[in-house]
Coordinates of C-alpha atoms in Angstrom, one line a residue:
M1 CA 154.1 -70.5 -83.7
T2 CA 154.7 -69.2 -80.3
S3 CA 158.3 -68.9 -78.5
L4 CA 158.9 -67.9 -75.1
P5 CA 162.0 -65.3 -74.7
G6 CA 165.1 -66.9 -74.2
F7 CA 164.7 -70.3 -75.2
K8 CA 166.1 -71.0 -79.1
R9 CA 169.2 -69.7 -76.9
A10 CA 169.5 -72.0 -73.9
A11 CA 167.4 -74.7 -75.6
S12 CA 170.8 -75.2 -77.8
A13 CA 172.7 -75.3 -74.1
V14 CA 170.1 -78.5 -73.2
V15 CA 170.6 -80.0 -76.6
V16 CA 174.5 -80.0 -76.4
S17 CA 174.2 -81.0 -72.4
I18 CA 171.8 -83.5 -73.8
L19 CA 174.4 -84.9 -76.1
L20 CA 177.6 -84.3 -74.6
T21 CA 176.1 -87.3 -72.5
A22 CA 174.5 -89.7 -74.8
C23 CA 178.8 -89.7 -76.6
G24 CA 179.9 -90.2 -73.4
G25 CA 180.8 -86.4 -72.3
E26 CA 180.6 -84.0 -69.1
S27 CA 177.2 -83.5 -68.2
T28 CA 174.9 -85.5 -66.2
D29 CA 177.9 -88.9 -66.5
T30 CA 177.2 -91.8 -64.4
T31 CA 180.4 -92.5 -63.8
M32 CA 181.7 -89.2 -62.3
E33 CA 181.5 -88.3 -58.7
S34 CA 181.8 -86.2 -55.9
P35 CA 185.1 -86.2 -54.4
T36 CA 183.1 -87.2 -51.1
G37 CA 182.1 -90.3 -53.6
L38 CA 178.3 -89.6 -52.8
Q39 CA 176.0 -89.8 -56.0
V40 CA 172.6 -88.9 -56.2
T41 CA 170.2 -91.2 -58.6
G42 CA 166.4 -90.4 -60.2
A43 CA 164.1 -91.1 -62.9
G44 CA 161.0 -90.8 -64.2
A45 CA 159.1 -87.9 -65.8
T46 CA 160.4 -87.3 -69.1
F47 CA 157.9 -83.6 -69.2
P48 CA 160.7 -82.0 -67.4
E49 CA 163.4 -84.4 -68.4
P50 CA 165.6 -81.4 -70.3
L51 CA 164.9 -78.9 -67.6
Y52 CA 166.7 -81.4 -64.4
Q53 CA 169.3 -82.4 -66.9
E54 CA 170.3 -78.5 -67.3
W55 CA 169.5 -78.1 -63.3
I56 CA 172.0 -80.9 -63.0
R57 CA 174.5 -79.6 -65.1
R58 CA 174.6 -76.2 -62.8
Y59 CA 174.5 -78.1 -60.1
N60 CA 177.0 -80.7 -60.2
A61 CA 179.2 -77.5 -61.5
K62 CA 178.6 -75.6 -58.4
Q63 CA 178.7 -77.9 -55.2
T64 CA 181.0 -80.7 -55.3
E65 CA 179.7 -82.5 -52.4
A66 CA 177.5 -84.5 -54.3
H67 CA 176.7 -85.8 -57.7
F68 CA 173.3 -86.1 -58.7
V69 CA 172.3 -88.0 -62.0
Y70 CA 168.6 -88.4 -63.6
E71 CA 167.5 -91.1 -66.6
G72 CA 164.0 -90.2 -67.7
G73 CA 162.2 -93.3 -68.7
G74 CA 158.0 -91.9 -68.3
S75 CA 156.2 -91.3 -64.8
G76 CA 155.6 -95.1 -64.6
E77 CA 159.0 -96.2 -64.6
G78 CA 160.5 -93.3 -61.9
V79 CA 157.2 -94.3 -59.6
K80 CA 157.7 -97.9 -59.8
R81 CA 161.3 -97.3 -59.6
F82 CA 160.7 -95.0 -56.9
I83 CA 158.3 -97.6 -54.8
A84 CA 161.0 -100.5 -55.4
E85 CA 163.9 -98.3 -53.7
K86 CA 166.0 -98.4 -56.3
V87 CA 166.4 -94.5 -56.8
D88 CA 166.9 -91.9 -53.8
F89 CA 164.3 -89.9 -55.8
G90 CA 161.7 -90.2 -58.9
A91 CA 159.9 -87.6 -61.1
S92 CA 156.4 -87.5 -62.0
D93 CA 153.9 -85.5 -64.3
S94 CA 150.8 -87.3 -62.3
A95 CA 152.7 -87.3 -58.5
M96 CA 151.2 -90.4 -57.0
T97 CA 148.1 -92.4 -55.8
D98 CA 147.2 -93.3 -52.1
E99 CA 147.9 -96.5 -53.4
Q100 CA 151.4 -96.2 -54.1
I101 CA 152.2 -94.0 -51.8
A102 CA 150.8 -97.5 -49.1
Q103 CA 153.8 -98.9 -50.8
V104 CA 156.4 -96.8 -49.9
A105 CA 157.9 -98.1 -46.6
R106 CA 160.3 -95.0 -46.1
G107 CA 157.5 -92.2 -46.4
T108 CA 156.8 -89.8 -49.9
T109 CA 157.5 -86.7 -50.0
L110 CA 155.5 -85.2 -52.7
I111 CA 157.1 -81.7 -54.3
P112 CA 156.1 -79.4 -57.1
A113 CA 159.3 -78.4 -58.5
T114 CA 158.6 -77.5 -61.9
A115 CA 155.6 -77.0 -64.2
G116 CA 154.6 -77.0 -67.8
M117 CA 152.2 -76.7 -70.7
V118 CA 150.6 -80.2 -72.9
V119 CA 150.1 -78.5 -76.8
L120 CA 149.1 -79.9 -80.0
A121 CA 151.6 -80.2 -82.3
Y122 CA 151.2 -81.5 -85.7
N123 CA 152.6 -81.5 -88.8
L124 CA 150.9 -79.7 -92.0
P125 CA 152.9 -78.9 -95.1
G126 CA 152.1 -76.0 -96.5
V127 CA 149.1 -75.4 -94.3
E128 CA 150.7 -71.3 -93.1
G129 CA 149.0 -69.3 -90.2
E130 CA 147.4 -70.2 -86.4
L131 CA 145.3 -73.5 -87.2
R132 CA 142.7 -73.1 -83.9
L133 CA 141.0 -76.3 -82.1
P134 CA 138.3 -76.3 -80.3
R135 CA 137.2 -78.1 -77.2
D136 CA 134.7 -80.5 -78.9
V137 CA 137.5 -81.6 -82.2
Y138 CA 140.2 -81.9 -80.7
V139 CA 138.6 -84.5 -78.1
D140 CA 136.8 -85.6 -81.5
I141 CA 140.0 -86.3 -82.8
F142 CA 141.6 -88.1 -80.3
L143 CA 138.3 -90.0 -79.7
G144 CA 138.4 -91.3 -83.9
K145 CA 135.2 -88.9 -84.4
V146 CA 136.3 -86.1 -86.8
W147 CA 139.2 -88.0 -88.7
K148 CA 141.0 -85.3 -91.8
W149 CA 142.2 -82.5 -91.6
D150 CA 139.1 -81.1 -93.7
D151 CA 136.1 -81.5 -91.7
P152 CA 133.5 -79.3 -91.7
R153 CA 134.3 -78.6 -87.7
I154 CA 137.6 -78.0 -88.1
V155 CA 137.3 -76.0 -91.6
A156 CA 134.7 -73.7 -89.7
A157 CA 136.9 -72.7 -87.1
N158 CA 140.2 -72.0 -90.2
P159 CA 138.1 -70.5 -92.3
H160 CA 141.7 -68.0 -93.2
L161 CA 143.1 -71.7 -93.7
D162 CA 143.9 -74.5 -96.8
L163 CA 143.1 -77.6 -95.0
P164 CA 144.4 -80.0 -97.2
S165 CA 142.0 -82.8 -97.4
K166 CA 144.3 -85.0 -95.7
L167 CA 143.9 -87.8 -92.9
I168 CA 144.5 -87.4 -89.4
Q169 CA 146.8 -89.2 -87.5
T170 CA 147.1 -89.1 -84.6
V171 CA 150.6 -89.9 -81.9
V172 CA 149.9 -90.9 -78.6
R173 CA 152.8 -92.8 -76.0
R174 CA 153.5 -96.1 -75.5
D175 CA 154.9 -96.2 -72.0
G176 CA 153.6 -95.3 -69.4
S177 CA 153.6 -91.6 -68.7
G178 CA 152.2 -88.4 -66.8
T179 CA 152.2 -86.6 -70.1
T180 CA 149.5 -89.1 -71.2
F181 CA 147.3 -88.7 -67.9
V182 CA 147.3 -84.7 -67.8
F183 CA 146.0 -84.8 -71.3
T184 CA 143.5 -87.5 -70.9
N185 CA 142.4 -86.2 -67.6
H186 CA 142.1 -82.4 -68.9
L187 CA 139.8 -84.1 -72.0
G188 CA 137.9 -86.2 -69.2
T189 CA 137.3 -83.0 -67.4
I190 CA 136.0 -81.1 -70.3
S191 CA 133.9 -84.0 -72.4
P192 CA 131.6 -86.7 -70.8
T193 CA 131.9 -88.3 -74.1
W194 CA 135.3 -88.8 -73.4
L195 CA 134.5 -91.0 -69.9
T196 CA 131.6 -93.5 -71.6
E197 CA 132.9 -93.8 -75.0
G198 CA 136.5 -93.0 -75.1
P199 CA 139.7 -94.8 -73.1
G200 CA 138.9 -92.6 -69.5
I201 CA 141.6 -91.1 -68.0
G202 CA 145.0 -92.6 -66.7
T203 CA 149.0 -92.8 -67.8
L204 CA 148.5 -95.9 -69.7
M205 CA 145.4 -96.2 -73.2
N206 CA 144.0 -97.8 -75.1
W207 CA 143.6 -94.7 -77.8
P208 CA 141.6 -95.7 -80.3
G209 CA 141.4 -95.1 -84.0
G210 CA 144.7 -96.2 -84.9
A211 CA 147.4 -93.8 -83.6
M212 CA 150.6 -94.2 -83.7
T213 CA 152.4 -94.4 -81.2
G214 CA 156.1 -93.5 -78.9
N215 CA 157.9 -93.7 -76.5
G216 CA 158.3 -90.5 -74.0
N217 CA 158.2 -86.6 -75.3
E218 CA 161.0 -86.9 -77.3
G219 CA 159.2 -90.2 -79.2
V220 CA 156.0 -88.8 -79.8
A221 CA 157.7 -85.3 -81.1
H222 CA 159.8 -87.3 -83.6
K223 CA 157.1 -89.1 -85.2
I224 CA 155.4 -85.8 -85.6
K225 CA 158.7 -84.9 -87.3
I226 CA 158.6 -87.4 -90.2
S227 CA 154.6 -88.2 -90.2
H228 CA 152.6 -86.5 -92.4
G229 CA 148.9 -85.5 -91.4
S230 CA 149.9 -86.4 -88.4
I231 CA 148.9 -84.0 -84.2
G232 CA 150.6 -85.8 -81.2
Y233 CA 149.9 -84.6 -77.6
I234 CA 153.9 -83.1 -75.9
E235 CA 155.8 -81.1 -73.3
Y236 CA 155.5 -77.3 -74.9
Y237 CA 159.8 -78.1 -74.5
F238 CA 159.6 -81.1 -77.2
A239 CA 157.1 -79.3 -79.7
S240 CA 159.5 -76.2 -79.9
R241 CA 162.9 -77.5 -80.0
L242 CA 162.0 -79.3 -83.1
G243 CA 159.8 -76.3 -84.5
L244 CA 157.0 -78.2 -84.5
P245 CA 153.7 -75.9 -85.0
I246 CA 151.3 -75.6 -81.8
A247 CA 147.5 -75.9 -82.5
T248 CA 146.1 -72.9 -80.2
L249 CA 143.2 -74.1 -78.3
Q250 CA 139.9 -72.8 -77.3
N251 CA 140.1 -73.2 -73.3
R252 CA 137.0 -73.3 -70.7
A253 CA 136.0 -69.2 -71.1
G254 CA 136.0 -69.5 -75.1
N255 CA 138.4 -68.4 -75.8
F256 CA 141.3 -69.1 -77.7
V257 CA 144.6 -69.3 -76.0
R258 CA 148.6 -70.6 -77.5
P259 CA 151.3 -71.1 -74.5
D260 CA 152.7 -69.1 -72.5
A261 CA 154.8 -68.7 -69.4
E262 CA 152.9 -66.3 -68.0
S263 CA 149.4 -67.4 -68.5
G264 CA 150.0 -70.5 -67.4
R265 CA 151.4 -69.0 -64.0
R266 CA 148.6 -67.2 -63.1
T267 CA 146.6 -70.2 -63.8
L268 CA 148.6 -71.8 -61.6
E269 CA 148.8 -68.9 -58.6
A270 CA 145.6 -68.9 -58.9
A271 CA 144.3 -72.7 -58.3
A272 CA 146.9 -72.4 -55.7
T273 CA 145.4 -69.7 -53.5
A274 CA 141.9 -71.2 -54.1
G275 CA 143.4 -74.0 -52.5
M276 CA 146.4 -76.5 -52.0
P277 CA 145.8 -79.5 -50.9
E278 CA 148.2 -80.7 -48.2
N279 CA 149.5 -83.0 -49.9
L280 CA 150.7 -81.1 -53.2
R281 CA 148.7 -82.8 -55.7
L282 CA 147.2 -79.2 -56.8
F283 CA 145.3 -80.5 -60.4
V284 CA 144.7 -78.2 -63.2
P285 CA 142.6 -79.9 -65.4
D286 CA 140.2 -77.1 -67.1
P287 CA 141.6 -73.6 -66.1
E288 CA 138.7 -70.9 -65.3
A289 CA 140.7 -67.7 -66.8
E290 CA 139.4 -66.1 -69.7
D291 CA 143.6 -66.2 -70.6
A292 CA 144.6 -68.9 -69.3
Y293 CA 145.9 -72.2 -71.8
P294 CA 143.6 -75.0 -71.0
I295 CA 146.3 -77.0 -69.7
V296 CA 149.3 -76.3 -67.6
S297 CA 150.1 -79.5 -65.4
L298 CA 152.8 -79.2 -62.3
S299 CA 155.9 -82.2 -62.2
W300 CA 156.4 -83.4 -59.0
L301 CA 159.4 -85.5 -58.0
L302 CA 159.2 -88.4 -55.4
L303 CA 161.1 -88.1 -52.2
Y304 CA 161.1 -90.5 -49.1
G305 CA 160.5 -89.2 -45.9
Q306 CA 163.6 -90.7 -44.8
Y307 CA 166.9 -91.6 -45.2
P308 CA 169.7 -93.8 -43.8
E309 CA 172.0 -91.9 -45.4
P310 CA 171.6 -88.5 -43.5
A311 CA 174.1 -87.3 -45.5
K312 CA 172.0 -87.9 -48.1
A313 CA 169.0 -86.5 -46.9
T314 CA 171.4 -83.0 -46.9
A315 CA 172.6 -83.1 -50.3
L316 CA 168.7 -83.4 -51.9
K317 CA 166.7 -80.8 -50.0
A318 CA 170.0 -79.1 -50.6
A319 CA 169.4 -79.8 -54.3
V320 CA 165.8 -79.3 -54.0
T321 CA 166.4 -76.1 -52.4
W322 CA 167.9 -74.7 -55.2
A323 CA 165.8 -75.8 -57.8
L324 CA 162.9 -74.3 -56.5
D325 CA 164.7 -71.2 -55.9
A326 CA 167.8 -70.2 -58.8
G327 CA 166.0 -72.8 -60.9
Q328 CA 163.1 -71.2 -61.7
P329 CA 164.5 -68.8 -63.9
I330 CA 166.0 -71.6 -65.8
A331 CA 162.5 -72.7 -66.7
E332 CA 161.2 -70.2 -68.1
E333 CA 164.2 -70.1 -70.2
L334 CA 163.3 -73.7 -71.5
G335 CA 159.6 -72.9 -71.9
Y336 CA 158.0 -74.5 -68.2
I337 CA 156.7 -72.5 -66.2
P338 CA 158.5 -70.9 -63.4
L339 CA 157.0 -71.5 -59.8
P340 CA 154.4 -68.7 -58.0
A341 CA 155.7 -67.7 -55.2
N342 CA 152.6 -69.4 -53.1
I343 CA 153.4 -73.2 -54.4
V344 CA 157.4 -72.8 -53.4
S345 CA 156.6 -71.6 -50.3
A346 CA 154.1 -75.0 -50.2
A347 CA 157.3 -76.9 -51.2
S348 CA 159.4 -76.0 -49.6
R349 CA 157.6 -76.8 -45.9
A350 CA 157.5 -79.7 -47.4
L351 CA 161.4 -80.5 -47.8
D352 CA 161.5 -79.3 -44.6
T353 CA 160.0 -82.4 -43.4
I354 CA 162.3 -84.7 -44.9
R355 CA 165.0 -86.9 -42.1

């Protein structure tokens, strides 16, 4: 399977950090405060959660002006808490819709903070080697139309593999999820059938074919890990951390591409150069480049346009500025896509508008 440089060492550090948090150790323990008593809380997407936890661990260790805390739970939950003003910042892999933004009296600023790849991880004991999935095939797997691993279309794309006559068990998200939005937005873009016969595009779907469900990227990854014959969509980090095999997917140009940070960065850079929206909601559901991995997405921080506490606004702007600069190499270490310079510049300009 694919691995990115430095991933294993850095991923281990994050796992330790998260375990310390769960066990009441240091890292992002919500009982800890800065000497000034200023605590900044956030919630939302699980797609970038390992990265955000590592950023927070390092940033809290280097400054004492504020203590940052982040809780996953899914993009839907993050947007919900942000609109209700129960957090200081949210996080979402699907950004926010105009209708959602209109509900925020203090204004909303969307900041692209990182990017990643949604991959199809699977569990096929005894099947060794690269599993290739053509575009129409993985659409039909999640439509419930391709339901056995030795289906002739899968076999034709993988003559080098001894595929079993075993039922395919899809694993999907149970919660409102930006990862689900990214995946279904891709499926709906490449397949009209997905829109007419499938569940469509969104963050919470009614999946066909008796899909197995899990909460968060972590929950889906663990379901795949323990379920023979399964396949599910998750963020690259989670598949790599658990050692799950990852399918090689066919892109728009007809090439089979594994997830790769450099090809992802080039995809985003080209998309931003072609036209970065003023609200920074840049989606790339079906990149055109010959070497592009087909499912790449930005992930956004949700910040208020105005904060009643000036110190909180100052602390957030300083932390996000650090993340857009020093935090990007850390993102690449963990298997995320470092933001290209043109997106960082646009994000920094948006950050400057916050008061």
